[in-house]
Short mmCIF file of C-alpha atoms in Angstrom, two decimals:
data_model
loop_
_atom_site.label_atom_id
_atom_site.label_comp_id
_atom_site.label_asym_id
_atom_site.label_seq_id
_atom_site.Cartn_x
_atom_site.Cartn_y
_atom_site.Cartn_z
CA SER X 6 -99.61 23.24 -137.99
CA ASP X 7 -100.61 22.74 -134.38
CA LEU X 8 -100.80 25.46 -132.07
CA LEU X 9 -99.50 24.69 -128.41
CA ASP X 10 -102.20 24.70 -125.52
CA GLU X 11 -102.06 26.95 -122.76
CA GLU X 12 -100.55 24.14 -120.43
CA ARG X 13 -97.79 22.77 -123.15
CA SER X 14 -97.21 26.69 -123.66
CA GLY X 15 -96.78 27.30 -119.74
CA ARG X 16 -94.16 24.37 -119.88
CA PHE X 17 -92.41 25.43 -122.57
CA GLN X 18 -91.91 28.82 -121.59
CA ASP X 19 -90.70 27.35 -118.42
CA SER X 20 -88.25 25.38 -120.00
CA VAL X 21 -86.91 28.27 -121.93
CA SER X 22 -86.46 30.66 -118.65
CA ARG X 23 -84.87 27.88 -116.76
CA ARG X 24 -82.35 27.51 -120.04
CA ALA X 25 -81.79 31.27 -120.10
CA LYS X 26 -80.55 30.91 -116.42
CA ARG X 27 -78.13 28.29 -117.50
CA GLU X 28 -79.69 25.30 -115.95
CA PRO X 29 -78.52 22.22 -118.06
CA VAL X 30 -81.21 20.95 -120.72
CA GLN X 31 -80.53 17.29 -119.09
CA TYR X 32 -82.14 18.79 -115.96
CA ILE X 33 -84.88 20.33 -117.71
CA LEU X 34 -85.88 17.30 -119.78
CA GLY X 35 -84.86 15.28 -116.76
CA THR X 36 -83.10 12.65 -118.96
CA GLN X 37 -79.69 11.86 -120.54
CA GLU X 38 -78.44 9.28 -122.91
CA PHE X 39 -75.36 6.92 -121.64
CA TRP X 40 -74.34 3.89 -122.76
CA GLY X 41 -77.38 3.88 -125.44
CA LEU X 42 -79.64 4.00 -122.61
CA GLU X 43 -81.72 6.71 -121.47
CA PHE X 44 -81.42 7.59 -117.72
CA ALA X 45 -83.16 9.77 -115.36
CA VAL X 46 -81.21 12.47 -114.18
CA THR X 47 -81.94 15.23 -111.52
CA PRO X 48 -80.19 17.83 -109.66
CA ASP X 49 -79.53 15.27 -106.89
CA VAL X 50 -77.24 13.82 -109.45
CA LEU X 51 -74.13 14.58 -112.06
CA ILE X 52 -75.30 14.67 -115.61
CA PRO X 53 -73.48 11.32 -117.13
CA ARG X 54 -70.74 12.17 -119.63
CA PRO X 55 -69.63 10.51 -122.76
CA GLU X 56 -65.97 10.03 -121.30
CA THR X 57 -67.67 8.25 -118.47
CA GLU X 58 -68.47 5.32 -121.04
CA LEU X 59 -64.98 4.42 -120.84
CA VAL X 60 -65.32 3.37 -117.19
CA VAL X 61 -68.00 0.78 -118.72
CA GLU X 62 -65.67 -0.15 -121.33
CA SER X 63 -62.80 -0.76 -119.31
CA ALA X 64 -64.81 -2.78 -116.83
CA LEU X 65 -66.35 -4.86 -119.31
CA HIS X 66 -63.00 -5.58 -120.67
CA ALA X 67 -61.91 -6.78 -116.90
CA ALA X 68 -64.78 -8.74 -116.88
CA ALA X 69 -64.14 -11.05 -120.19
CA GLY X 70 -63.90 -14.56 -119.29
CA ASN X 71 -65.82 -14.10 -115.87
CA PRO X 72 -69.13 -15.51 -116.12
CA SER X 73 -70.28 -13.74 -112.96
CA PRO X 74 -68.13 -11.31 -111.65
CA LEU X 75 -68.70 -9.18 -108.41
CA LEU X 76 -68.84 -5.39 -109.31
CA LEU X 77 -69.12 -2.69 -106.83
CA ASP X 78 -69.68 0.86 -107.94
CA LEU X 79 -68.49 3.54 -105.90
CA CYS X 80 -70.02 7.25 -106.06
CA THR X 81 -72.73 5.74 -108.49
CA GLY X 82 -74.54 9.04 -108.59
CA SER X 83 -77.37 8.05 -111.42
CA GLY X 84 -76.38 4.64 -111.45
CA CYS X 85 -75.45 5.17 -114.95
CA ILE X 86 -72.04 2.64 -114.57
CA ALA X 87 -73.85 0.08 -112.68
CA VAL X 88 -76.97 -0.25 -114.49
CA SER X 89 -74.92 -0.31 -117.93
CA LEU X 90 -72.95 -3.37 -116.52
CA ALA X 91 -75.92 -4.85 -115.23
CA LYS X 92 -77.15 -4.90 -118.53
CA GLU X 93 -74.09 -6.22 -120.31
CA VAL X 94 -73.36 -8.74 -118.07
CA PRO X 95 -76.70 -10.59 -116.98
CA ALA X 96 -74.65 -12.76 -114.59
CA ALA X 97 -73.09 -9.94 -112.40
CA ARG X 98 -73.24 -9.35 -109.37
CA VAL X 99 -73.55 -5.54 -108.84
CA PHE X 100 -73.39 -3.50 -105.59
CA ALA X 101 -73.47 0.28 -105.84
CA ALA X 102 -72.81 2.98 -103.12
CA ASP X 103 -73.48 6.69 -102.74
CA MET X 104 -73.31 9.00 -99.91
CA SER X 105 -76.40 10.64 -101.04
CA ALA X 106 -80.02 9.02 -100.52
CA ARG X 107 -81.41 11.18 -103.00
CA ALA X 108 -78.78 9.77 -105.74
CA LEU X 109 -79.90 6.75 -104.80
CA ALA X 110 -82.98 6.75 -105.43
CA VAL X 111 -82.67 8.33 -108.77
CA ALA X 112 -80.15 5.41 -109.18
CA ARG X 113 -82.73 2.77 -107.93
CA GLU X 114 -85.41 4.37 -110.26
CA ASN X 115 -82.56 4.05 -113.25
CA ALA X 116 -82.17 0.15 -112.48
CA ARG X 117 -86.00 0.07 -112.71
CA ARG X 118 -86.35 1.66 -115.98
CA HIS X 119 -83.98 -1.04 -117.54
CA GLY X 120 -85.31 -3.81 -115.85
CA VAL X 121 -81.80 -4.68 -113.78
CA SER X 122 -83.11 -3.40 -110.29
CA ASP X 123 -83.51 -7.22 -108.97
CA ARG X 124 -79.84 -7.66 -110.02
CA ILE X 125 -78.19 -4.26 -107.94
CA ARG X 126 -78.09 -4.04 -104.54
CA PHE X 127 -77.88 -0.22 -103.64
CA LEU X 128 -76.16 0.93 -100.34
CA GLU X 129 -75.92 4.56 -98.61
CA GLY X 130 -72.62 5.43 -97.32
CA ASP X 131 -68.71 6.59 -98.07
CA LEU X 132 -66.93 4.63 -100.33
CA PHE X 133 -66.26 0.97 -99.20
CA GLY X 134 -67.59 1.57 -95.90
CA PRO X 135 -71.32 -0.01 -96.99
CA PHE X 136 -69.82 -3.05 -98.12
CA ARG X 137 -67.94 -4.08 -94.48
CA GLU X 138 -70.93 -5.26 -93.08
CA LEU X 139 -71.57 -7.64 -96.38
CA ASP X 140 -67.71 -8.40 -96.24
CA ILE X 141 -67.61 -8.28 -99.92
CA ARG X 142 -64.88 -6.19 -100.20
CA ALA X 143 -62.02 -8.20 -100.61
CA GLN X 144 -64.23 -10.59 -103.02
CA ALA X 145 -64.89 -7.78 -105.66
CA ASP X 146 -63.69 -8.75 -109.09
CA ILE X 147 -64.03 -5.18 -110.40
CA ILE X 148 -64.27 -1.74 -108.70
CA THR X 149 -65.68 0.98 -110.87
CA ALA X 150 -66.24 4.87 -109.63
CA ASN X 151 -66.35 8.01 -110.91
CA PRO X 152 -65.46 9.89 -107.94
CA PRO X 153 -65.38 13.74 -107.57
CA TYR X 154 -62.41 15.30 -109.11
CA VAL X 155 -62.61 18.93 -109.18
CA ARG X 156 -60.16 20.88 -107.27
CA SER X 157 -61.87 23.33 -104.44
CA GLY X 158 -60.50 26.03 -105.60
CA ASP X 159 -61.57 25.51 -109.21
CA LEU X 160 -65.05 25.36 -108.69
CA ALA X 161 -65.53 29.25 -109.35
CA ALA X 162 -64.08 28.78 -112.88
CA LEU X 163 -66.56 26.28 -113.80
CA GLN X 164 -69.13 26.76 -116.31
CA PRO X 165 -72.38 28.05 -114.69
CA GLU X 166 -74.62 24.98 -115.81
CA VAL X 167 -72.02 22.83 -113.73
CA ARG X 168 -71.05 25.47 -110.99
CA ASP X 169 -74.59 26.27 -110.37
CA PHE X 170 -76.44 23.10 -110.75
CA GLU X 171 -74.79 19.75 -110.43
CA PRO X 172 -74.45 18.69 -106.91
CA ALA X 173 -71.34 20.05 -105.18
CA LEU X 174 -70.65 16.77 -103.23
CA ALA X 175 -70.33 14.96 -106.36
CA LEU X 176 -68.07 17.34 -107.92
CA ILE X 177 -65.51 18.79 -105.33
CA ALA X 178 -62.84 16.47 -103.84
CA GLY X 179 -60.75 18.79 -102.28
CA PRO X 180 -57.93 21.33 -102.71
CA GLY X 181 -56.06 18.79 -105.26
CA GLY X 182 -58.79 17.20 -107.02
CA THR X 183 -57.46 13.48 -106.11
CA GLU X 184 -58.55 13.20 -102.74
CA ILE X 185 -61.28 10.68 -103.37
CA HIS X 186 -58.98 8.75 -106.13
CA GLN X 187 -56.11 8.19 -103.20
CA ARG X 188 -58.90 7.25 -100.78
CA ILE X 189 -59.96 4.42 -103.27
CA LEU X 190 -56.83 3.25 -104.24
CA GLU X 191 -55.47 3.12 -100.46
CA ALA X 192 -58.69 0.86 -99.21
CA ALA X 193 -59.39 -1.12 -102.00
CA PRO X 194 -58.42 -4.89 -102.32
#
């Protein structure tokens, strides 16, 4: 059996200490699998959840029969939805937006990692705001989003891994939990 050298032993001890403080394993390792792909994750983005793959499935179903759909991904975070769709629909035109410049940096890295960075345009801003200048909102074939959905009063009850480590900007929607969804529906073409 091999013994860990001092550097690897130190990294291991640091990882154990971080996990003992309830930091999510995905942030410690820096990755999370989604749609069969490995995505970089940092505390600047939500950790992609398996149930979010349903958004990708629904978008692919909606794209069936359209060889080059125009896709808008709102609240892109790590870019897991936009990147997965760009991989699955090679002729798609994909635009992804997020309010967080730091989240967009992670999303751009994920697009590079999976060879689709030349096919996704990342824009900083709130919901449909960044698309106004491009005048493409009304041309969208498919709009995807995994917006904040937690009621502000429920934050304290969330498990520590979520409450203390995942970005509140990507979690908290407002008092009712559906405020961002309502804004998307009201502004959607």
